[in-house]
Amino acid sequence: MCNLYNLKASPHDIAAAFVAVEALGVALAKDYVSPGRSGLVVTGSAADRQLQAMRWGFPPPQGVRNPVVNVRNYVSPFWRSALANPDRRCIVPVTSFQEWSVDPDPTTGKKRPYWFSVPSRPIFAFAGVWRPTGDAPAYAFLTTGYEDDPSTHLVGAIHPKAMPVVLHEEDYDRWLQAPVEDALTLATPYPSQLMAVL
């Protein structure tokens, strides 16, 4: 489960990378995003994409303390309306993301953070969903398991439970506009050979 990612690019460069209009006042306080903090998302179709700031994490359901930042169960009623409505889907710009090792480091006894990037794409994107909330819109992004043995995947070898759904550039509009059954076919592990560990 990804709980930290970097966005080391200016809003202007991010908007240009996604052919999006930059909303007024879009800026991040830091070059990373953690749960509950503001991040940037792209909404809309190819003709009217907009880059805007939202808070990372849906308000939690009753009895849950922290915001819900990752979409794992696509059929859950908690996510159903956001996934089914193309107007509530978004793409989440990222420059790298962190996953923790499952096993502690033998020398320190602590889990180790690993950072992943897509070298050919300085700014890439997660498949996300968003919704309006009382004070500010909130977003979360999808995660996916591995089709085969997790240890055969670059991310899975370190974090076998799941990884964020990284979209191919040619799939942005499909994620943002397609019927939910088609859009969810994009929820697969991004190819290892296109990724790197930093």
N, CA and C of each residue as an Amber inpcrd file, in Angstrom:
protein
   594
   0.8510000  -1.1840000   0.0000000   0.0000000   0.0000000   0.0000000
   0.8860000   1.2330000   0.0000000   0.7390000   2.0620000  -0.9990000
   1.5690000   3.2540000  -1.1270000   1.0320000   4.3630000  -0.2300000
   1.8920000   4.8870000   0.6510000   1.5060000   5.9740000   1.5500000
   2.3770000   7.2120000   1.4050000   3.1860000   7.2550000   0.3600000
   4.0340000   8.4190000   0.1410000   4.4860000   8.4210000  -1.3190000
   4.3950000   9.5840000  -1.9450000   4.9220000   9.7000000  -3.2970000
   5.4660000  11.1020000  -3.5150000   6.3580000  11.2140000  -4.4840000
   6.9600000  12.4960000  -4.8300000   6.2690000  13.1040000  -6.0400000
   6.2660000  14.4240000  -6.0520000   5.8080000  15.1690000  -7.2170000
   6.7630000  16.3430000  -7.3810000   7.9460000  16.0210000  -7.9220000
   9.0210000  17.0010000  -8.0400000   8.9750000  17.6420000  -9.4210000
   7.9640000  18.4730000  -9.6150000   7.7760000  19.1980000 -10.8720000
   6.8580000  20.3760000 -10.5820000   6.9860000  21.4130000 -11.3660000
   6.1450000  22.5980000 -11.1620000   4.7390000  22.3250000 -11.6860000
   3.7300000  22.9950000 -11.1310000   2.3710000  22.8460000 -11.6690000
   2.3090000  23.1340000 -13.1680000   3.0960000  24.1080000 -13.6310000
   3.1070000  24.4290000 -15.0710000   3.5990000  23.2350000 -15.8880000
   4.6940000  22.5910000 -15.4360000   5.2300000  21.4360000 -16.1620000
   4.2840000  20.2400000 -16.0850000   3.6200000  20.0790000 -14.9550000
   2.6590000  18.9820000 -14.8130000   1.4730000  19.2030000 -15.7510000
   0.9450000  20.4170000 -15.7610000  -0.1710000  20.7200000 -16.6600000
   0.2240000  20.4770000 -18.1130000   1.4300000  20.8680000 -18.4800000
   1.8940000  20.6640000 -19.8570000   2.0120000  19.1770000 -20.1760000
   2.5060000  18.3840000 -19.2330000   2.6810000  16.9480000 -19.4640000
   1.3550000  16.2420000 -19.7020000   0.2780000  16.7520000 -19.1210000
  -1.0260000  16.1120000 -19.2570000  -1.9810000  16.9030000 -20.1520000
  -1.4520000  17.9040000 -20.8370000  -2.2470000  18.7640000 -21.7200000
  -3.4960000  19.2150000 -20.9650000  -3.2630000  19.8100000 -19.7980000
  -4.3480000  20.2230000 -18.9190000  -4.2530000  21.7150000 -18.6280000
  -5.3780000  22.3060000 -18.3250000  -5.4290000  23.7100000 -17.9080000
  -5.1210000  23.7440000 -16.4160000  -4.2160000  24.6180000 -16.0410000
  -3.8080000  24.7470000 -14.6450000  -4.7950000  25.6460000 -13.9100000
  -5.4750000  25.0980000 -12.8890000  -6.4190000  25.8860000 -12.1050000
  -5.6690000  26.9730000 -11.3390000  -6.3510000  28.0690000 -11.0600000
  -5.7340000  29.1690000 -10.3340000  -5.3110000  28.7220000  -8.9400000
  -4.1260000  29.1380000  -8.5200000  -3.6590000  28.8740000  -7.1720000
  -3.2040000  27.4530000  -6.9190000  -2.9990000  26.6730000  -7.9820000
  -2.5450000  25.2930000  -7.8010000  -1.0680000  25.3040000  -7.4220000
  -0.7690000  24.7890000  -6.2480000   0.6180000  24.7000000  -5.7840000
   0.6710000  23.7100000  -4.6360000   1.8200000  23.1070000  -4.4630000
   2.0310000  22.2060000  -3.3350000   3.0180000  22.8380000  -2.3690000
   2.8090000  22.6000000  -1.0830000   3.7180000  23.1520000  -0.0760000
   5.0640000  22.4390000  -0.1140000   5.0850000  21.1640000  -0.5030000
   6.3090000  20.3670000  -0.5270000   6.3680000  19.6150000  -1.8550000
   7.4900000  18.9330000  -2.1060000   7.5980000  18.1710000  -3.3490000
   7.2600000  16.6990000  -3.1410000   6.5870000  16.3900000  -2.0410000
   6.0850000  15.0410000  -1.7980000   4.6560000  15.1600000  -1.2770000
   3.9340000  14.0340000  -1.3320000   2.5470000  14.0170000  -0.8620000
   2.3800000  12.8320000   0.0790000   1.7870000  13.0860000   1.2230000
   1.4720000  12.0430000   2.1930000  -0.0200000  12.1360000   2.5160000
  -0.5930000  11.0850000   3.1100000  -2.0350000  11.0900000   3.3840000
  -2.4850000  12.3130000   4.1740000  -3.6060000  12.8660000   3.7400000
  -4.1740000  14.0480000   4.3810000  -3.6370000  15.3600000   3.8570000
  -2.5810000  15.3070000   3.0430000  -2.0090000  16.5300000   2.4680000
  -2.5590000  16.7760000   1.0630000  -2.3330000  17.9720000   0.6040000
  -2.7880000  18.3430000  -0.7290000  -1.8900000  17.7380000  -1.7970000
  -2.5080000  17.2090000  -2.8410000  -1.8130000  16.7050000  -4.0230000
  -2.4720000  17.2900000  -5.2540000  -1.9410000  16.9750000  -6.4160000
  -2.5130000  17.4600000  -7.6620000  -3.1180000  16.3080000  -8.4390000
  -4.2590000  16.5690000  -9.0710000  -4.9130000  15.5630000  -9.9030000
  -5.3610000  16.2140000 -11.2000000  -5.5560000  15.3840000 -12.2130000
  -6.0690000  15.8310000 -13.5040000  -7.4340000  15.1940000 -13.6940000
  -8.4210000  16.0280000 -14.0010000  -9.7820000  15.5480000 -14.2440000
 -10.2120000  15.9820000 -15.6430000 -11.3130000  15.4130000 -16.1190000
 -11.8890000  15.8150000 -17.3990000 -11.4220000  14.9650000 -18.5560000
 -12.0230000  15.2150000 -19.7070000 -11.6880000  14.4810000 -20.9250000
 -10.5350000  15.1690000 -21.6380000 -10.1000000  14.5870000 -22.7430000
  -8.9560000  15.1330000 -23.4880000  -9.1920000  16.5810000 -23.8960000
 -10.4270000  16.9320000 -24.1780000 -10.7300000  18.2880000 -24.6450000
 -10.7560000  19.3100000 -23.5200000 -10.9300000  18.8700000 -22.2930000
 -11.0500000  19.8500000 -21.1940000 -10.3990000  19.3620000 -19.9020000
  -9.2120000  18.8000000 -20.0140000  -8.4980000  18.3520000 -18.8120000
  -8.1330000  19.5470000 -17.9410000  -8.2320000  19.3510000 -16.6260000
  -7.8880000  20.4200000 -15.6930000  -7.0130000  19.8590000 -14.5780000
  -5.9430000  20.5850000 -14.2640000  -5.0750000  20.2420000 -13.1420000
  -5.5560000  21.0240000 -11.9340000  -5.8480000  20.3050000 -10.8520000
  -6.3380000  20.9780000  -9.6540000  -5.8020000  20.3120000  -8.3940000
  -5.8560000  21.0320000  -7.3070000  -5.4020000  20.5160000  -6.0140000
  -6.5710000  19.8620000  -5.2900000  -6.2790000  18.7170000  -4.6690000
  -7.2440000  18.0230000  -3.8190000  -6.4780000  17.4180000  -2.6510000
  -7.2090000  16.9860000  -1.6330000  -6.5930000  16.3410000  -0.4750000
  -6.5110000  14.8360000  -0.7210000  -5.3360000  14.2430000  -0.4080000
  -5.1770000  12.8080000  -0.6030000  -5.7980000  12.0540000   0.5660000
  -6.8580000  11.3260000   0.2690000  -7.5130000  10.4790000   1.2560000
  -8.9870000  10.7800000   1.4030000  -9.8200000   9.7890000   1.0980000
 -11.2590000   9.9220000   1.3200000 -11.5270000   9.9160000   2.8230000
 -12.5270000  10.6650000   3.2670000 -12.9030000  10.5720000   4.6800000
 -13.1980000   9.1160000   5.0220000 -12.7200000   8.6380000   6.1720000
 -12.8670000   7.2120000   6.4870000 -14.2950000   6.8350000   6.8510000
 -14.6290000   5.5570000   6.6500000 -15.9420000   5.0900000   7.1190000
 -15.9730000   5.0400000   8.6420000 -17.1590000   4.8440000   9.1650000
 -17.3530000   4.7630000  10.6230000 -16.4030000   3.7330000  11.2290000
 -15.7240000   4.1270000  12.2910000 -14.8450000   3.2190000  13.0030000
 -13.4240000   3.1440000  12.4780000 -13.1450000   3.8560000  11.3950000
 -11.7920000   3.8860000  10.8340000 -11.2000000   5.2560000  11.1290000
  -9.9470000   5.2830000  11.5700000  -9.3440000   6.5390000  12.0470000
  -8.7330000   7.3850000  10.9440000  -7.9840000   6.7590000  10.0440000
  -7.2190000   7.5140000   9.0470000  -7.9540000   7.6330000   7.7180000
  -7.6030000   8.6520000   6.9310000  -8.2080000   8.7580000   5.6060000
  -7.8780000   7.5240000   4.7630000  -8.7670000   7.1880000   3.8520000
  -8.5850000   6.0160000   2.9930000  -7.9290000   6.4880000   1.7020000
  -6.6840000   6.0670000   1.4820000  -5.8800000   6.6230000   0.3890000
  -5.7280000   5.6990000  -0.8090000  -5.9430000   4.3900000  -0.6190000
  -5.7720000   3.4240000  -1.6970000  -7.0670000   2.6610000  -1.9390000
  -7.4230000   2.5000000  -3.2060000  -8.6010000   1.7340000  -3.6000000
  -8.1330000   0.3080000  -3.8770000  -8.5320000  -0.6210000  -3.0210000
  -8.0950000  -2.0090000  -3.1930000  -9.2230000  -2.9210000  -3.6480000
 -10.4070000  -2.7340000  -3.0780000 -11.5530000  -3.5850000  -3.3920000
 -12.4880000  -2.8160000  -4.3220000 -12.3960000  -3.1060000  -5.6130000
 -13.1290000  -2.3260000  -6.6130000 -14.6480000  -2.5180000  -6.5430000
 -15.1150000  -3.5850000  -5.9120000 -16.5590000  -3.8210000  -5.8290000
 -17.1550000  -3.3310000  -4.5100000 -16.3190000  -2.7910000  -3.6420000
 -16.8140000  -2.2860000  -2.3620000 -17.7940000  -1.1330000  -2.5790000
 -18.8910000  -1.0930000  -1.8230000 -19.8160000   0.0440000  -1.9160000
 -19.1300000   1.3820000  -1.6140000 -18.0520000   1.3400000  -0.8330000
 -17.3210000   2.5720000  -0.4950000 -16.7750000   3.2520000  -1.7510000
 -16.3860000   2.4700000  -2.7640000 -15.7740000   3.0160000  -3.9790000
 -16.6900000   2.9740000  -5.1970000 -17.7680000   2.2140000  -5.1250000
 -18.5670000   1.9080000  -6.3140000 -19.0050000   3.1520000  -7.0910000
 -19.5480000   4.1510000  -6.4160000 -20.0780000   5.3090000  -7.1470000
 -18.9660000   6.1190000  -7.8060000 -17.8220000   6.2470000  -7.1420000
 -16.7110000   6.9980000  -7.7370000 -16.1530000   6.2730000  -8.9510000
 -16.0110000   4.9640000  -8.8680000 -15.4790000   4.1980000  -9.9980000
 -16.4540000   4.1800000 -11.1700000 -17.7400000   4.0580000 -10.8770000
 -18.7330000   3.9300000 -11.9410000 -18.9610000   5.2310000 -12.6950000
 -18.6810000   6.3600000 -12.0750000 -18.9530000   7.6640000 -12.6800000
 -17.6640000   8.2350000 -13.2800000 -17.5430000   8.2890000 -14.6230000
 -16.3100000   8.8320000 -15.2120000 -15.9680000  10.2370000 -14.7240000
 -16.9760000  11.0350000 -14.3620000 -16.7060000  12.3830000 -13.8580000
 -15.9840000  12.3670000 -12.5160000 -15.9720000  11.2260000 -11.8380000
 -15.3100000  11.1140000 -10.5360000 -13.9880000  10.3460000 -10.6320000
 -13.5360000  10.1020000 -11.8680000 -12.2270000   9.4870000 -12.0300000
 -11.2030000  10.5800000 -12.3120000  -9.9570000  10.3300000 -11.9390000
  -8.8930000  11.3050000 -12.1620000  -7.5870000  10.5650000 -12.4150000
  -6.5990000  11.3040000 -12.8700000  -5.2510000  10.7650000 -12.9460000
  -4.3880000  11.5780000 -11.9870000  -3.5060000  10.8630000 -11.2990000
  -2.7090000  11.4510000 -10.2150000  -1.2530000  11.5440000 -10.6820000
  -0.7500000  12.7420000 -10.9770000   0.6450000  12.8840000 -11.4110000
   1.6270000  12.5100000 -10.3030000   2.7050000  11.8180000 -10.6960000
   3.6910000  11.2950000  -9.7560000   5.0660000  11.3510000 -10.4140000
   6.1200000  11.5870000  -9.6370000   7.4770000  11.4600000 -10.1770000
   8.2020000  10.2410000  -9.5960000   7.7950000   9.7600000  -8.4390000
   8.2730000   8.4940000  -7.8770000   7.3630000   8.1460000  -6.7060000
   7.3220000   6.8540000  -6.3480000   6.5080000   6.4540000  -5.2020000
   7.2850000   5.4930000  -4.3270000   6.8820000   5.4470000  -3.0690000
   7.5990000   4.6470000  -2.0740000   6.7840000   3.4390000  -1.6490000
   7.4740000   2.3300000  -1.4800000   6.9120000   1.1480000  -0.8280000
   7.9290000   0.6670000   0.2020000   7.4360000   0.1010000   1.2870000
   8.3120000  -0.4330000   2.3300000   8.5690000  -1.9040000   2.0840000
   9.7620000  -2.3520000   2.4240000  10.0680000  -3.7760000   2.3560000
   9.1960000  -4.5100000   3.3650000   8.8740000  -5.7450000   3.0670000
   8.0790000  -6.5450000   3.9870000   8.9390000  -7.0150000   5.1540000
  10.1340000  -7.4640000   4.8360000  11.0230000  -7.9900000   5.8700000
  11.9830000  -6.9050000   6.3600000  12.2820000  -6.8920000   7.6430000
  13.2450000  -5.9140000   8.1710000  14.6490000  -6.1580000   7.6260000
  15.4140000  -5.0940000   7.5450000  16.8210000  -5.1930000   7.1580000
  17.5590000  -5.9700000   8.2510000  18.3620000  -6.9910000   7.8740000
  19.0340000  -7.7980000   8.8990000  19.9960000  -7.0040000   9.7760000
  20.5830000  -5.9340000   9.2430000  21.5590000  -5.1750000  10.0330000
  20.9090000  -4.1640000  10.9680000  19.7870000  -3.5720000  10.5350000
  19.1450000  -2.5430000  11.3620000  17.9180000  -3.0470000  12.1050000
  17.3140000  -4.1200000  11.5960000  16.0850000  -4.6180000  12.2040000
  14.8610000  -3.8050000  11.8240000  15.0230000  -2.8520000  10.8940000
  13.9120000  -1.9930000  10.4760000  13.5640000  -2.2530000   9.0250000
  12.2830000  -2.0240000   8.6890000  11.8790000  -2.1170000   7.2940000
  12.5320000  -0.9760000   6.5200000  12.7870000  -1.2280000   5.2440000
  13.5010000  -0.2540000   4.4380000  12.5860000   0.3510000   3.3680000
  12.6530000   1.6780000   3.1790000  11.8510000   2.2830000   2.1130000
  12.5540000   2.1480000   0.7520000  11.7670000   1.8590000  -0.2680000
  12.2620000   1.8050000  -1.6420000  11.4380000   2.7740000  -2.4810000
  12.0980000   3.4500000  -3.3960000  11.4290000   4.3980000  -4.2890000
  11.4520000   3.8510000  -5.7030000  10.3200000   3.9980000  -6.3980000
  10.1670000   3.4840000  -7.7580000   9.8360000   4.6300000  -8.7180000
  10.3820000   4.5330000  -9.9150000  10.1170000   5.5450000 -10.9400000
   9.8950000   4.8600000 -12.2840000   9.5250000   5.6720000 -13.2640000
   9.4030000   5.2270000 -14.6570000  10.3960000   6.0810000 -15.4370000
  11.6210000   5.5850000 -15.6940000  12.6870000   6.4210000 -16.2660000
  12.3270000   7.1340000 -17.5620000  11.5270000   6.5170000 -18.4100000
  11.1870000   7.1530000 -19.6910000  10.1130000   8.2290000 -19.5450000
   9.5160000   8.3260000 -18.3510000   8.4370000   9.2930000 -18.1160000
   8.7150000  10.0200000 -16.7960000   9.3710000  11.1710000 -16.8510000
   9.6890000  11.8930000 -15.6110000   8.4630000  12.1870000 -14.7500000
   7.3110000  12.4000000 -15.4070000   6.0450000  12.5490000 -14.6880000
   5.1100000  11.4710000 -15.2340000   4.7090000  10.5320000 -14.3840000
   3.7700000   9.5010000 -14.8200000   2.4890000   9.6520000 -14.0100000
   1.5860000   8.6800000 -14.0760000   0.2870000   8.8850000 -13.4260000
  -0.3030000   7.6050000 -12.8820000  -0.9660000   7.7380000 -11.7220000
  -1.7740000   6.6780000 -11.1370000  -3.2250000   6.8560000 -11.5880000
  -3.9700000   5.7550000 -11.6300000  -5.4180000   5.8020000 -11.8530000
  -6.0800000   6.1520000 -10.5290000  -6.8550000   7.2250000 -10.5160000
  -7.4630000   7.6770000  -9.2730000  -8.9480000   7.9280000  -9.3750000
  -9.5560000   8.1700000  -8.2210000 -10.9480000   8.5900000  -8.1130000
 -11.0030000   9.7580000  -7.1250000 -12.0480000  10.5640000  -7.2150000
 -12.1760000  11.6920000  -6.3090000 -13.6480000  11.9080000  -5.9680000
 -13.8610000  12.6940000  -4.9280000 -15.2310000  13.0840000  -4.6000000
 -15.2100000  14.3970000  -3.8320000 -16.3060000  15.1620000  -3.9600000
 -16.3920000  16.3800000  -3.1600000 -16.5960000  16.0050000  -1.6930000
 -16.0160000  16.7830000  -0.8140000 -16.2560000  16.6080000   0.6240000
 -16.5700000  17.9800000   1.1960000 -16.8170000  18.0370000   2.4830000
 -17.2400000  19.2900000   3.1110000 -16.2920000  20.4480000   2.9040000
 -14.9930000  20.2280000   3.1050000 -14.0620000  21.3490000   3.0350000
 -13.2700000  21.4140000   1.7320000 -12.9400000  20.2840000   1.1480000
 -12.1600000  20.2630000  -0.0930000 -12.3640000  18.9140000  -0.7570000
 -12.2570000  18.8530000  -2.0890000 -12.3620000  17.5520000  -2.7490000
 -11.2360000  16.6310000  -2.2720000 -11.5140000  15.3370000  -2.2670000
 -10.5450000  14.3430000  -1.8230000 -10.3570000  13.3000000  -2.9250000
  -9.1590000  12.7190000  -2.9790000  -8.8850000  11.6890000  -3.9820000
  -8.1810000  10.5060000  -3.3480000  -8.2140000   9.3960000  -4.0660000
  -7.4730000   8.1880000  -3.7130000  -7.0600000   7.5510000  -5.0320000
  -6.1060000   6.6200000  -4.9900000  -5.7500000   5.9510000  -6.2360000
  -5.8100000   4.4390000  -6.0790000  -5.9580000   3.7740000  -7.2200000
  -6.1270000   2.3420000  -7.2430000  -4.8120000   1.6120000  -7.0180000
  -4.9070000   0.4640000  -6.3720000  -3.7820000  -0.4580000  -6.2740000
  -4.2180000  -1.7820000  -6.8970000  -3.2370000  -2.5770000  -7.2640000
  -3.5310000  -3.8700000  -7.8760000  -2.5800000  -4.9210000  -7.3500000
  -3.0610000  -6.1570000  -7.3220000  -2.2020000  -7.2850000  -6.9930000
  -1.4060000  -7.6860000  -8.2340000  -0.7460000  -8.8190000  -8.1470000
   0.1210000  -9.2820000  -9.2370000  -0.5090000 -10.4940000  -9.8990000
  -0.4000000 -10.5460000 -11.2290000  -1.0260000 -11.6300000 -11.9630000
  -0.3270000 -12.9630000 -11.7130000   0.9770000 -12.9180000 -11.5050000
   1.7520000 -14.1330000 -11.2720000   2.4140000 -14.0420000  -9.9020000
   3.5030000 -14.7120000  -9.7410000   4.2860000 -14.6720000  -8.5170000
   4.8020000 -13.2470000  -8.2940000   4.4370000 -12.5810000  -7.1700000
   4.8880000 -11.2020000  -6.9580000   6.3980000 -11.0310000  -7.0450000
   7.1420000 -12.0620000  -6.6780000   8.6020000 -11.9390000  -6.6590000
   9.1950000 -11.7490000  -8.0440000   8.3980000 -11.9990000  -9.0920000
   8.8980000 -11.8070000 -10.4550000   8.7140000 -10.3620000 -10.9300000
   8.0570000  -9.5390000 -10.1340000   7.8310000  -8.1330000 -10.5040000
   8.7620000  -7.2390000  -9.6920000   9.2410000  -6.1660000 -10.2900000
  10.1750000  -5.2520000  -9.6230000   9.6230000  -4.7460000  -8.2910000
   8.3630000  -4.3060000  -8.2900000   7.7510000  -3.8080000  -7.0480000
   7.3580000  -4.9760000  -6.1470000   6.7780000  -6.0070000  -6.7340000
   6.3000000  -7.1510000  -5.9710000   7.3860000  -7.8670000  -5.1970000
   8.6030000  -7.8690000  -5.7130000   9.7080000  -8.5210000  -5.0170000
  10.0120000  -7.8280000  -3.6900000   9.6560000  -6.5560000  -3.5890000
   9.8930000  -5.7790000  -2.3660000   8.6240000  -5.6520000  -1.5400000
   7.5130000  -5.4230000  -2.2320000   6.2260000  -5.2210000  -1.5580000
   5.1910000  -6.1090000  -2.2570000   5.0530000  -7.3700000  -1.8440000
   4.2450000  -8.3210000  -2.6110000   2.7340000  -8.1450000  -2.5180000
   2.2540000  -7.3440000  -1.5790000   0.8090000  -7.2430000  -1.3920000
   0.1180000  -6.5620000  -2.5770000   0.5920000  -5.4080000  -2.9900000
  -0.0480000  -4.6510000  -4.0660000   0.8610000  -3.5070000  -4.4840000
   0.5190000  -2.9080000  -5.6220000   1.2310000  -1.7210000  -6.0850000
   0.2260000  -0.7530000  -6.6920000   0.5600000   0.5410000  -6.7860000
  -0.3530000   1.4830000  -7.4230000  -0.5770000   1.1290000  -8.8950000
  -1.7610000   1.4610000  -9.3880000  -2.0630000   1.2610000 -10.8060000
  -1.4600000   2.4350000 -11.5820000  -0.3630000   2.1620000 -12.2860000
   0.2950000   3.1610000 -13.1220000  -0.2930000   3.0480000 -14.5270000
  -0.7660000   4.1630000 -15.0500000  -1.3880000   4.1700000 -16.3760000
  -0.3630000   4.4110000 -17.4770000  -0.5320000   3.7450000 -18.6020000
   0.2060000   4.0800000 -19.8120000  -0.3950000   5.3780000 -20.3610000
   0.4300000   6.2100000 -20.9880000  -0.0490000   7.5030000 -21.4900000
  -1.2460000   7.3590000 -22.4180000  -1.2200000   6.3280000 -23.2690000
  -2.3150000   6.1620000 -24.2350000  -3.6170000   5.7360000 -23.5660000
  -3.5780000   5.4170000 -22.2640000  -4.7830000   4.9830000 -21.5560000
  -5.4120000   6.0690000 -20.6830000  -4.8540000   7.2650000 -20.6810000
  -5.4080000   8.3220000 -19.8320000  -6.8870000   8.5670000 -20.1240000
  -7.2190000   8.7960000 -21.3860000  -8.6200000   9.1070000 -21.6980000
  -9.5380000   7.9140000 -21.4670000  -9.0160000   6.7310000 -21.7030000
  -9.8210000   5.5360000 -21.4350000 -10.1600000   5.4620000 -19.9520000
  -9.1670000   5.7150000 -19.0910000  -9.4500000   5.7050000 -17.6580000
 -10.4640000   6.7930000 -17.2990000 -10.3220000   7.9500000 -17.8750000
 -11.1740000   9.0820000 -17.5090000 -12.5780000   9.0100000 -18.1010000
 -12.7890000   8.2170000 -19.1620000 -14.0700000   8.2900000 -19.8570000
 -14.7850000   6.9680000 -20.0820000 -14.0790000   5.8590000 -20.0740000
 -14.6940000   4.5820000 -20.4630000 -15.6980000   4.0860000 -19.4240000
 -16.6330000   3.2340000 -19.8320000 -17.4940000   2.5720000 -18.8500000
 -16.6330000   1.8240000 -17.8330000 -17.1470000   1.6700000 -16.6290000
 -16.3420000   1.1530000 -15.5270000 -15.7490000  -0.2200000 -15.8300000
 -16.4850000  -1.0890000 -16.4870000 -15.9590000  -2.4340000 -16.7640000
 -14.7160000  -2.3600000 -17.6300000 -14.7280000  -1.4740000 -18.6250000
 -13.5780000  -1.2990000 -19.5050000 -12.4450000  -0.5900000 -18.7530000
 -12.7790000   0.4650000 -18.0190000 -11.7580000   1.2230000 -17.3000000
 -10.9960000   0.3310000 -16.3180000 -11.6800000  -0.5650000 -15.6470000
 -11.0260000  -1.4070000 -14.6440000 -10.1080000  -2.4620000 -15.2480000
 -10.2110000  -2.7020000 -16.5520000  -9.2480000  -3.6280000 -17.1770000
  -7.8500000  -3.0260000 -17.1850000  -7.7340000  -1.7240000 -16.9320000
  -6.4210000  -1.0670000 -16.8620000  -5.7330000  -1.2950000 -15.5170000
  -6.4510000  -1.8600000 -14.5610000  -5.9040000  -2.0660000 -13.2190000
  -5.0330000  -3.3190000 -13.1960000  -3.8580000  -3.2010000 -13.7990000
  -2.8900000  -4.3000000 -13.8560000  -1.5180000  -3.7570000 -13.4590000
  -0.5920000  -4.6330000 -13.0620000   0.7480000  -4.1550000 -12.7030000
   1.4580000  -3.5470000 -13.9070000   2.0870000  -2.4100000 -13.7020000
   2.8660000  -1.7760000 -14.7650000   4.0910000  -2.6510000 -15.0410000
   4.5010000  -2.7930000 -16.2980000   5.6200000  -3.7000000 -16.6110000
   6.9090000  -3.3490000 -15.8770000   7.5090000  -4.3480000 -15.2610000
   8.7570000  -4.1730000 -14.5170000   9.8560000  -3.5540000 -15.3610000
   9.9340000  -3.9800000 -16.6320000  11.0460000  -3.5290000 -17.4750000
  10.9700000  -2.0380000 -17.7780000   9.8290000  -1.3990000 -17.4990000
   9.6790000   0.0330000 -17.7280000   9.9030000   0.8480000 -16.4600000
  10.2210000   0.1630000 -15.3510000  10.3680000   0.8210000 -14.0710000
  11.8000000   0.7140000 -13.5560000  12.0980000   1.4970000 -12.5170000
  13.4250000   1.4300000 -11.8820000  13.2510000   1.6460000 -10.3860000
  14.1780000   1.0770000  -9.6150000  14.2470000   1.3370000  -8.1760000
  15.2980000   2.3970000  -7.9650000  14.9430000   3.4590000  -7.2680000
  15.8930000   4.5530000  -7.0430000  16.7570000   4.2720000  -5.8320000
